[in-house]
CSV table of C-alpha atoms and ligand atoms in Angstrom, one decimal:
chain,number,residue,atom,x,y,z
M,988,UNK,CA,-44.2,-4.2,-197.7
M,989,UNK,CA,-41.3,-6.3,-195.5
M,990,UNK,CA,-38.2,-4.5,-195.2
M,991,UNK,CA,-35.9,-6.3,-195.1
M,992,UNK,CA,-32.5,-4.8,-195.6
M,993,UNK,CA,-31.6,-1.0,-196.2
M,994,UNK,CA,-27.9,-0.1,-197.1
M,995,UNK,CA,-26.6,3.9,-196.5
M,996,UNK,CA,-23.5,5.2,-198.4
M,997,UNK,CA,-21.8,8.4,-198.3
M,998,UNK,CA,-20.4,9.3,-201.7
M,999,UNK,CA,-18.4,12.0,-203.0
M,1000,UNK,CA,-19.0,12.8,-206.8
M,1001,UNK,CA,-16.8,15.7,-208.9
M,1002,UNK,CA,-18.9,18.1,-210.7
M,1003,UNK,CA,-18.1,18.6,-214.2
M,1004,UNK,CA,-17.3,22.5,-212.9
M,1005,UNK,CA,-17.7,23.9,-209.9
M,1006,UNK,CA,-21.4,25.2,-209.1
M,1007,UNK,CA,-22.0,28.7,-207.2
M,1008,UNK,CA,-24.1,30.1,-205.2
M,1009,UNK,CA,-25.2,32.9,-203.3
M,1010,UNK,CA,-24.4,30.5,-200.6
M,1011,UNK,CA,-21.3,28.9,-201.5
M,1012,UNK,CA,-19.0,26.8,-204.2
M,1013,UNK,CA,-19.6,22.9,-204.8
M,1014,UNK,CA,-16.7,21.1,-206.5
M,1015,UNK,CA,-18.0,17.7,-205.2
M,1016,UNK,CA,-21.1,16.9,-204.5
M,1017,UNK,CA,-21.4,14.5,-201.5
M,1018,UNK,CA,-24.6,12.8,-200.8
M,1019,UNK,CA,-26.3,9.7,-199.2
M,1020,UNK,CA,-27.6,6.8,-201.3
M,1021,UNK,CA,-29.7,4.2,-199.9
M,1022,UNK,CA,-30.5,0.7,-201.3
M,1023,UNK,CA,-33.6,-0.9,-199.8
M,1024,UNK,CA,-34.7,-4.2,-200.2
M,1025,UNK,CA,-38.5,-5.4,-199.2
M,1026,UNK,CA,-40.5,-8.6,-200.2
M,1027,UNK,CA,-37.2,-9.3,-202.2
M,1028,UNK,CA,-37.2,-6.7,-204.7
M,1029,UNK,CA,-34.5,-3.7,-204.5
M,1030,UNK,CA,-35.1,0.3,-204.6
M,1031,UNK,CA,-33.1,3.3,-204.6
M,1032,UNK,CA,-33.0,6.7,-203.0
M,1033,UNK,CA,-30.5,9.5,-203.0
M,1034,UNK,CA,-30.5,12.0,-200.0
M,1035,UNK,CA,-30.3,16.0,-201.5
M,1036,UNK,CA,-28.7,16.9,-198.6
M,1037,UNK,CA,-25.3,18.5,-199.0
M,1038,UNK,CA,-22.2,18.8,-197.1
M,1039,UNK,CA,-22.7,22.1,-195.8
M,1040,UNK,CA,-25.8,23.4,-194.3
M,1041,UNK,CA,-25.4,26.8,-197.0
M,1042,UNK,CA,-29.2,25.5,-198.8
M,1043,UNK,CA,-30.8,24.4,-195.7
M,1044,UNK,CA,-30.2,23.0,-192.0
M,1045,UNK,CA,-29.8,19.7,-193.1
M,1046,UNK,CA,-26.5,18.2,-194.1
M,1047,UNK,CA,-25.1,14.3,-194.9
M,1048,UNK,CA,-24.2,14.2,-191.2
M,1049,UNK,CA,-27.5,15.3,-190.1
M,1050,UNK,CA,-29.3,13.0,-192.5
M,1051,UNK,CA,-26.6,10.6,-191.5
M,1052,UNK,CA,-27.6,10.9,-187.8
M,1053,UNK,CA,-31.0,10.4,-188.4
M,1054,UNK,CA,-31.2,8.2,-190.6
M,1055,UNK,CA,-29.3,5.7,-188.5
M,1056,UNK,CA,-30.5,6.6,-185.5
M,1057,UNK,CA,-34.4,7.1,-185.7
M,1058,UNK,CA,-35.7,6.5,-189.4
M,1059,UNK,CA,-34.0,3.3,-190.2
M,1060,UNK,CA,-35.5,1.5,-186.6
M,1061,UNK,CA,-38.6,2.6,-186.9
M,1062,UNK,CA,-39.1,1.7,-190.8
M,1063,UNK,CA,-37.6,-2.0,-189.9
M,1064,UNK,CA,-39.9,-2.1,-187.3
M,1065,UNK,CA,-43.2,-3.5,-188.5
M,1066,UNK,CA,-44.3,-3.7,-192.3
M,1067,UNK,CA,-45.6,-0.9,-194.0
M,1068,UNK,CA,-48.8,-0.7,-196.3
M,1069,UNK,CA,-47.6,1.8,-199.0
M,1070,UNK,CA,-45.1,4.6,-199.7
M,1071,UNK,CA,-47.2,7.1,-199.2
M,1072,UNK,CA,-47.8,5.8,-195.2
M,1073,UNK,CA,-44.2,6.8,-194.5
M,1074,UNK,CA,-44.7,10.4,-193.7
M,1075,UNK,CA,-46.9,9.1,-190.8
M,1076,UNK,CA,-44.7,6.6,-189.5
M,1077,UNK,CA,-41.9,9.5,-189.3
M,1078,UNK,CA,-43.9,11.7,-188.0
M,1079,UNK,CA,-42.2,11.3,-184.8
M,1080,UNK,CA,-39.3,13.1,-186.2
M,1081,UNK,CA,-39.5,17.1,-186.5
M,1082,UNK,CA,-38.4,18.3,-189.3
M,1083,UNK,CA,-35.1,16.9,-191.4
M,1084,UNK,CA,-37.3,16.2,-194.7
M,1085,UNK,CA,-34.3,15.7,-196.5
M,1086,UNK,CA,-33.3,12.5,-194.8
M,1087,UNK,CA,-37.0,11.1,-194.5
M,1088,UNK,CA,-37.4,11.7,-198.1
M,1089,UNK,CA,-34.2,9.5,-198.7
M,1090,UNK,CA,-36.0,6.6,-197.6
M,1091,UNK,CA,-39.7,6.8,-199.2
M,1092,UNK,CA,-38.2,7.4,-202.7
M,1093,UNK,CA,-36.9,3.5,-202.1
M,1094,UNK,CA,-40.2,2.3,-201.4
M,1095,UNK,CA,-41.9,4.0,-204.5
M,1096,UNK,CA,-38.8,2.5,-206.6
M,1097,UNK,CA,-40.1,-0.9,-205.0
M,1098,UNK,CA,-43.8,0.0,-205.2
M,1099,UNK,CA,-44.0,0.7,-208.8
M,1100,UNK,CA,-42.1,-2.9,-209.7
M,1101,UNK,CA,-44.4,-4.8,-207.5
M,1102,UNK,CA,-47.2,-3.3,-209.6
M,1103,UNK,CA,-45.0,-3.9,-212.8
M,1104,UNK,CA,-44.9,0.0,-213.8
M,1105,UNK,CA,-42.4,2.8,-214.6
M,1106,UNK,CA,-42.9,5.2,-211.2
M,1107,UNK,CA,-43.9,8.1,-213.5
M,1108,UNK,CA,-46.8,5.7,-214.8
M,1109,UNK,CA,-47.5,4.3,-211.3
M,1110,UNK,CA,-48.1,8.1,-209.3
M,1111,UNK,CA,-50.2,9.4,-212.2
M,1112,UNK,CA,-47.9,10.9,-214.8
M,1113,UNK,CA,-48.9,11.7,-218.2
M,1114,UNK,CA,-45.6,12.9,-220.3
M,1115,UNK,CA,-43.1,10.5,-222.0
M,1116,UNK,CA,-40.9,13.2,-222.0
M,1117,UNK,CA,-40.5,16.7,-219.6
M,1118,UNK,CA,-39.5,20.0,-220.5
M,1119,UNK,CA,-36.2,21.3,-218.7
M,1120,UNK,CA,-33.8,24.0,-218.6
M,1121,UNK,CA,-30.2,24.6,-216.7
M,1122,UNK,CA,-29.1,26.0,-213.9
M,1123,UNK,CA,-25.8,27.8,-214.2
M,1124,UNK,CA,-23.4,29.0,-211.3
M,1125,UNK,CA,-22.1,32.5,-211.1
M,1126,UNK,CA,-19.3,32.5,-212.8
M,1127,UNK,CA,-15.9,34.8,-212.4
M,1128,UNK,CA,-17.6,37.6,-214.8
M,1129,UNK,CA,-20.3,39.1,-216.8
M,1130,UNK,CA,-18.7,38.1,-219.7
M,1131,UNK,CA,-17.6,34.6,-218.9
M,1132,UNK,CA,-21.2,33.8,-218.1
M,1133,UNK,CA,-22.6,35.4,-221.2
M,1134,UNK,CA,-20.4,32.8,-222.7
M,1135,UNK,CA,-21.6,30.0,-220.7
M,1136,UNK,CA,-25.4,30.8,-221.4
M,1137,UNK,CA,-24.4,30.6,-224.9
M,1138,UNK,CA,-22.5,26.9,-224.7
M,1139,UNK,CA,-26.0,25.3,-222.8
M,1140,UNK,CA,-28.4,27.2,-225.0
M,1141,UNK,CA,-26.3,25.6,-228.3
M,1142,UNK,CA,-26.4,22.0,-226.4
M,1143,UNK,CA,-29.8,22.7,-226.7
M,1144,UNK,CA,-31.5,23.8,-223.3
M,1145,UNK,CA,-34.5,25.7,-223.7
M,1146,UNK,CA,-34.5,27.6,-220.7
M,1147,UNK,CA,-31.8,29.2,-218.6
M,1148,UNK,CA,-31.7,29.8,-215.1
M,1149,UNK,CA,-28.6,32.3,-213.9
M,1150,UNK,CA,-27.8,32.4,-210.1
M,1151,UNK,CA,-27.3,35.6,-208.6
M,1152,UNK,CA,-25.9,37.2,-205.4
M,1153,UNK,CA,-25.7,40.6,-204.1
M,1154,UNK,CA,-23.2,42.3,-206.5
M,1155,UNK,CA,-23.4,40.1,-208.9
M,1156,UNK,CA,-26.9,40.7,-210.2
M,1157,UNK,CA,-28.4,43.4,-212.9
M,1158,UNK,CA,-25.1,43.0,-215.0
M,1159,UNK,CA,-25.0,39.7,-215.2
M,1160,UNK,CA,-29.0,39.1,-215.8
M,1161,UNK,CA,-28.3,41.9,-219.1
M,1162,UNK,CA,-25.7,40.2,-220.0
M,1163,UNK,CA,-27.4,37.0,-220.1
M,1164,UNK,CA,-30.2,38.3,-221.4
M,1165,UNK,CA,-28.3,39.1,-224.2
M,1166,UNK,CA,-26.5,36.2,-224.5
M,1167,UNK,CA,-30.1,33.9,-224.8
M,1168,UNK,CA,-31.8,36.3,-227.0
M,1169,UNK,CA,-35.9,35.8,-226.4
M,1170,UNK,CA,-35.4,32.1,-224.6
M,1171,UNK,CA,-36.9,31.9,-221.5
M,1172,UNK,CA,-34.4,33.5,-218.8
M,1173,UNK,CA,-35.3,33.4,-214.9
M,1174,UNK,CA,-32.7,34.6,-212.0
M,1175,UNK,CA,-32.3,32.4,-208.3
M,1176,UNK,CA,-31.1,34.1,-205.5
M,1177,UNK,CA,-31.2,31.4,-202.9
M,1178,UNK,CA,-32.5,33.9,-200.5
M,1179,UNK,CA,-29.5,36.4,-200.7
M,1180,UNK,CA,-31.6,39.8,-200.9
M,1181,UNK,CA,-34.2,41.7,-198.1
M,1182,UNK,CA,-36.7,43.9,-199.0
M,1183,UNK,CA,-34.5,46.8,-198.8
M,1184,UNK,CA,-33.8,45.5,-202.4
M,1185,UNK,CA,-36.9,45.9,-204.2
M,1186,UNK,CA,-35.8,48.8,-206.1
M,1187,UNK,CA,-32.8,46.0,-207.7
M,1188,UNK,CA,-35.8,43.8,-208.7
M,1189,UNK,CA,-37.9,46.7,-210.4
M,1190,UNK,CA,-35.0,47.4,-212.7
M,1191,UNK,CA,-35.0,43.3,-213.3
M,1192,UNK,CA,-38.4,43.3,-214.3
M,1193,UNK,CA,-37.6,44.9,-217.6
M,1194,UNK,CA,-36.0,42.1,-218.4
M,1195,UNK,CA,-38.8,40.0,-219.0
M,1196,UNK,CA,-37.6,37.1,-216.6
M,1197,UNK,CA,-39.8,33.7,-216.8
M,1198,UNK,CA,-39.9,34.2,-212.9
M,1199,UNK,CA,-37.2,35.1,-209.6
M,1200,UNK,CA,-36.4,32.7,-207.4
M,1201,UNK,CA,-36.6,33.0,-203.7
M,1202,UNK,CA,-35.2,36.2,-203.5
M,1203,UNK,CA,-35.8,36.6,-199.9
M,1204,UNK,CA,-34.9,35.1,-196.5
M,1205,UNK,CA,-34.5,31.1,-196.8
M,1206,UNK,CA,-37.8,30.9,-194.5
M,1207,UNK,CA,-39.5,33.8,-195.4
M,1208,UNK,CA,-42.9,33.8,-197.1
M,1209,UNK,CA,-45.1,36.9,-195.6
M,1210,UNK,CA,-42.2,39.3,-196.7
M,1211,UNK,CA,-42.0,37.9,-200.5
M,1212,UNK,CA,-45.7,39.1,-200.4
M,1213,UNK,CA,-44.6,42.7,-200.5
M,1214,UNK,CA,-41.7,42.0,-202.8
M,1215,UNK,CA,-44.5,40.7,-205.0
M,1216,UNK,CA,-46.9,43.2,-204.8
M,1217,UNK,CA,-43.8,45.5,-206.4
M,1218,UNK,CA,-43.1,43.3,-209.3
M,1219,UNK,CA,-44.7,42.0,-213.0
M,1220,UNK,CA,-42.6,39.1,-212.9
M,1221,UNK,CA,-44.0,36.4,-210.8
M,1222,UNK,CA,-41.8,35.4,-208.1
M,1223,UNK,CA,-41.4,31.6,-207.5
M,1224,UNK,CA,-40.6,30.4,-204.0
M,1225,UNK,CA,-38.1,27.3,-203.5
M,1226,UNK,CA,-36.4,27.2,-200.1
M,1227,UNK,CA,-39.4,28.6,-198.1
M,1228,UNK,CA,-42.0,25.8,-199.1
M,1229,UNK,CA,-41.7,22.3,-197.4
M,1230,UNK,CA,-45.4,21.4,-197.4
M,1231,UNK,CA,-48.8,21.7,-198.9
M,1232,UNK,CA,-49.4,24.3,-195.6
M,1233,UNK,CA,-46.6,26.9,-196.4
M,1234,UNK,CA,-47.7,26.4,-200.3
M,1235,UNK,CA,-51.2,27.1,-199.9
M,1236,UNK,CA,-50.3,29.9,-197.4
M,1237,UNK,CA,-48.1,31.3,-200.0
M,1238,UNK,CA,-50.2,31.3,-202.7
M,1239,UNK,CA,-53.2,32.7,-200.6
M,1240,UNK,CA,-51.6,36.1,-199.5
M,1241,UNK,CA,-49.9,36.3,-202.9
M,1242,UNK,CA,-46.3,35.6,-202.0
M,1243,UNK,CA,-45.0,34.6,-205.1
M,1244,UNK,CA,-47.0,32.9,-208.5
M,1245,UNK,CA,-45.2,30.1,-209.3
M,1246,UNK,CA,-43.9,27.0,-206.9
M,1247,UNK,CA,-40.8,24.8,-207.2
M,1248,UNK,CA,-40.8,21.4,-206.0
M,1249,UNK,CA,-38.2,19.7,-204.6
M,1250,UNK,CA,-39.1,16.3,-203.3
M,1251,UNK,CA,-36.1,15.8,-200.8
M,1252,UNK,CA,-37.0,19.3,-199.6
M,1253,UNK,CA,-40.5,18.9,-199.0
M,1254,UNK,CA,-39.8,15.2,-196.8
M,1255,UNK,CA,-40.6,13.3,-199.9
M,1256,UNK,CA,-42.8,11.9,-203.2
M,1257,UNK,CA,-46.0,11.9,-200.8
M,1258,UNK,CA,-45.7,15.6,-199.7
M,1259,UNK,CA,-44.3,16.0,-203.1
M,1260,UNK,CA,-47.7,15.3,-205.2
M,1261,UNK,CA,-49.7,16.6,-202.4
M,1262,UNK,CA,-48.0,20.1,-203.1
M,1263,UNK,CA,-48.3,19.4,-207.1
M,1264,UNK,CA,-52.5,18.7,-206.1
M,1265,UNK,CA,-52.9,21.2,-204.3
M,1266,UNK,CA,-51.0,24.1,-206.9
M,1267,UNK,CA,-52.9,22.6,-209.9
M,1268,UNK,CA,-56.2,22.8,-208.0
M,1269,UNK,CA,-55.1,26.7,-207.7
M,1270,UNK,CA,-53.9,27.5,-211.2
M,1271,UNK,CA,-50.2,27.5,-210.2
M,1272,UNK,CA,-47.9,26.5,-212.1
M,1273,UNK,CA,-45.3,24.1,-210.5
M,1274,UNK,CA,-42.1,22.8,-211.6
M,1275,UNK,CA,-39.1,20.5,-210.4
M,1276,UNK,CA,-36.1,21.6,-209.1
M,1277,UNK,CA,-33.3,19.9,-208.7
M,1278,UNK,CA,-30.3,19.5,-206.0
M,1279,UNK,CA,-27.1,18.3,-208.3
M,1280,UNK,CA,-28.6,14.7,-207.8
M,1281,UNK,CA,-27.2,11.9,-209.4
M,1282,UNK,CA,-29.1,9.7,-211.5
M,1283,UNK,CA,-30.9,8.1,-209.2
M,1284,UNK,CA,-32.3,11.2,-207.3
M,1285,UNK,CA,-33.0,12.3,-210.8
M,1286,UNK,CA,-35.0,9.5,-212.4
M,1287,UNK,CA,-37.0,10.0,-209.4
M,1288,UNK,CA,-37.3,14.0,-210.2
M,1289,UNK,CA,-38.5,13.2,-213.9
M,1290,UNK,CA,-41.0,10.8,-212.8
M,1291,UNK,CA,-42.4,13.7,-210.3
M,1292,UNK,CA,-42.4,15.9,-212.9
M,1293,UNK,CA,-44.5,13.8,-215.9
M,1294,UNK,CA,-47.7,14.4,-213.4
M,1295,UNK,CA,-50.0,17.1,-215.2
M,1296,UNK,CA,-49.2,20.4,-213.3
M,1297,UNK,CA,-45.5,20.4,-214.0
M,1298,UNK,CA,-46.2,22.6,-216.9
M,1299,UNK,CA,-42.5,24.7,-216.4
M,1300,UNK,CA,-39.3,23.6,-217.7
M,1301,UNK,CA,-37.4,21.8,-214.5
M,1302,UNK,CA,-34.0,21.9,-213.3
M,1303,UNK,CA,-33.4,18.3,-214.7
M,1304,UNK,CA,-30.3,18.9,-216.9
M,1305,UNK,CA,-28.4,15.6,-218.5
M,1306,UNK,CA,-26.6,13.6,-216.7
M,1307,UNK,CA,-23.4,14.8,-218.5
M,1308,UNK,CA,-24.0,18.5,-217.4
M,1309,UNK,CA,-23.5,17.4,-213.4
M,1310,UNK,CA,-21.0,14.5,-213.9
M,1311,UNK,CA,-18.6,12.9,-216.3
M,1312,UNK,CA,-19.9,9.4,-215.4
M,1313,UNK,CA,-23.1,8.9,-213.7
M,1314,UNK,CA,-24.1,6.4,-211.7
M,1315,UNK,CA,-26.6,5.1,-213.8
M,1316,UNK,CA,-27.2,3.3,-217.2
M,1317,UNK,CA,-28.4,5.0,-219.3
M,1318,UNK,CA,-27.3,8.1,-218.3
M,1319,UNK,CA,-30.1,10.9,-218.5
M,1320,UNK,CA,-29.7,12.6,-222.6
M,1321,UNK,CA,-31.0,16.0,-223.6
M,1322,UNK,CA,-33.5,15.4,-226.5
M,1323,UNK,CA,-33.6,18.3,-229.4
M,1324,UNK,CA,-36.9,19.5,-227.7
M,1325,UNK,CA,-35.4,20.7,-224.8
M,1326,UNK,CA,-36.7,17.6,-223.1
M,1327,UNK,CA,-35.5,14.4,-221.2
M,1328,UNK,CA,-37.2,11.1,-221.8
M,1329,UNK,CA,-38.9,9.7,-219.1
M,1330,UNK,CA,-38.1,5.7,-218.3
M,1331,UNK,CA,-40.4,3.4,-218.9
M,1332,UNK,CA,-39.1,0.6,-217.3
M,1333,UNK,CA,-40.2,-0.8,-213.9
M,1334,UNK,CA,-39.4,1.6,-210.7
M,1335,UNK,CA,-37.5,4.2,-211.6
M,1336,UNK,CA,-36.7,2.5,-214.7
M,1337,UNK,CA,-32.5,3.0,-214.4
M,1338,UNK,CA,-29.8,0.8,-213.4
M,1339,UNK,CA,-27.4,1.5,-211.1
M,1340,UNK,CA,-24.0,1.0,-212.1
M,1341,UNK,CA,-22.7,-0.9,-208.8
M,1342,UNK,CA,-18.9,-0.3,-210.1
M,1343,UNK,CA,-19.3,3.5,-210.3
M,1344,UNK,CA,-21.3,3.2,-207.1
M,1345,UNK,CA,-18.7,1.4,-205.1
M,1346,UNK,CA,-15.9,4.1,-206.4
M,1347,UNK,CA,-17.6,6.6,-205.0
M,1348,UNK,CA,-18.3,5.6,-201.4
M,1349,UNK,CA,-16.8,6.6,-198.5
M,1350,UNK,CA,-18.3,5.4,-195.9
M,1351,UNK,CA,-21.3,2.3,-195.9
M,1352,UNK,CA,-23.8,0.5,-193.1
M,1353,UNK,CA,-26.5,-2.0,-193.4
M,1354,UNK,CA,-28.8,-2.6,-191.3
M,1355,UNK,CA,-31.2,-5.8,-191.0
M,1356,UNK,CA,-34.7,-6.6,-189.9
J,640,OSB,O1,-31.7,26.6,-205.5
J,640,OSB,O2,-32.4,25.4,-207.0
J,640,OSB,C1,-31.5,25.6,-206.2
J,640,OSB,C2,-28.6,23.3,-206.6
J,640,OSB,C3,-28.3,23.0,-205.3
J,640,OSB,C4,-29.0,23.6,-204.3
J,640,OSB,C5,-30.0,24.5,-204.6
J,640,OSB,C6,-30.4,24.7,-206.0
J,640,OSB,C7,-29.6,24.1,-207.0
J,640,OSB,C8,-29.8,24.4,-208.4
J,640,OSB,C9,-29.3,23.3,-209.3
J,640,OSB,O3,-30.2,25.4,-208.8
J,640,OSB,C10,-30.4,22.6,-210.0
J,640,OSB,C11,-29.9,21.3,-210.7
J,640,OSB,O4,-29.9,20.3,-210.0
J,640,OSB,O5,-29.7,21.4,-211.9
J,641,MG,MG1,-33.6,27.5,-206.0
């Protein structure tokens, strides 16, 4: 591949309704969107880092920084065989996965319309459509969210995913539990609890949760063990893992059962399918999370999650549930089957609506060979 031309912009996006955390409130969602052009044919990739650094280190000035600075020069550089060569040639940088995942999800978009096939098709997928769920924010109380949980599971999502924070925690799990009936329910902390807390999580576990979230610290994994060791319900790490190391390490000394894969988070679609190969080859079962992405990070997500192991429902809601417009046509739908379709066009099988784009951006640099 020749790059040629890559393009950064910083957008701003308004949620439909604010999203909360055990780390913080997003109104707006700001990320980094990159258009790459190589042997004349154009990709996309959309950076999941966010403004703040409340998720992980990484932020859109960070990414910013290195993208610019380190990652764009050395991929303009010389020519590169294949996507999946691009964690080598960043190798140079420590860390920032979010930012060198930005860039490889372009080349795969170009990759997979060289060879004339959807990117779910070209990396091995095997579903036309995947199973997802929702994830909804804390909300202002027990009772507003029981209401919530109600509105998504009537639009039709199969699985529900509450966040919780210290305080706000075995209430609202009843109430939701209550609220979905015998759907699949599971809990994310976003690392918010220590293992002073296990006694909070054995009173969860008689609420037969699907699975809990990274309950403990953001880059923890040999303390989750003991958290686990306490618990029926399989814990599921999402912050801690961000390669097929710390996932085979989890797994090994039992740290939680279940894995969620994020590819911005891991440093991208490589690492990504590496983590998938590795969980399947050790009876874990893996699913894809998401970061609020638009729908260009999330074509990419539901092509990631049509490969074989992705056998839980993934935070891959319709576009409609993040944003009013998205920035892509067509915008993602929720089928009655609690699934979304997966495109079958070339790449990621999406356009990008260059309008919506442009209204967007706050900021934009291109850089040439
Ligand atoms: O922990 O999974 C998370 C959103 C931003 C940052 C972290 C997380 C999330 C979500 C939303 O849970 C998932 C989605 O995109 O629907
Ligand atoms: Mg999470």
């Amino acid at each position: 591949m020749n790059i040629e031309q890559i393009e950064l912009r910083h957008i701003r996006i308004s949620l439909v309704s604010p999203f909360e955390t055990s780390f913080g409130v997003t109104t707006d969602r700001e990320s980094i969107i990159a258009r790459v052009i190589a042997d004349g044919v154009t990709g996309w990739g959309e950076c999941v880092a966010d403004a703040a650094p409340g998720y992980s280190y990484e932020t859109v000035t960070t990414a910013w920084h290195v993208l610019c600075d380190y990652l764009i020069p050395a991929l303009l550089g010389a020519p590169l065989n294949h996507p999946r060569d691009t964690p080598a040639r960043f190798g140079f940088v420590r860390g920032h996965n979010m930012a060198k995942a930005t860039l490889e999800a372009a080349l795969w978009d170009i990759a997979a319309q060289q060879a004339g096939q959807s990117l779910a098709r070209y990396i091995g997928g095997v579903r036309e459509r995947v199973p997802v769920g929702v994830s909804i924010g804390i909300q202002p109380s027990s009772d507003r969210l029981a209401e919530v949980v109600s509105q998504y599971r009537q639009a039709g999502y199969g699985r529900i995913k509450i966040k919780i924070k210290p305080g706000r925690d075995l209430a609202d799990a009843r109430a939701a539990r209550r609220a979905v009936g015998d759907t699949p329910l599971m809990v994310d902390a976003n690392s918010a609890y220590t293992l002073a807390d296990a006694p909070l999580f054995q009173e969860m576990d008689e609420l037969g949760l699907l699975m809990i979230e990274q309950p403990l610290g953001y880059d923890d994994i040999y303390q989750h063990h003991k958290l686990q060791r306490q618990l029926r319900t399989p814990i599921c790490l999402d912050e801690s893992i961000h390669s097929a190391d710390d996932a085979r390490f989890a797994l090994e000394i039992g740290a939680c059962r279940i894995i969620n894969i994020k590819q911005g988070r891991v440093g991208g679609l490589t690492n990504a399918i590496a983590v998938h190969d590795l969980c399947r080859q050790a009876g874990a079962p893996v699913w894809c999370g998401g970061m609020l992405e638009t729908g260009i990070g999330r074509a990419l997500n539901v092509a990631l999650a049509s490969l074989p192991g992705f056998t839980l429902p993934g935070d891959l809601s319709a576009s409609n549930r993040y944003y009013q417009r998205d920035l892509i046509d067509p915008p993602f739908a929720l089928n009655p089957d609690s699934t979304l379709s997966v495109p079958d066009g070339p790449g990621l099988g999406v356009t990008v609506l260059q309008d919506r784009l442009d209204a967007v951006t706050l900021r934009r640099e291109t850089f040439r060979r």
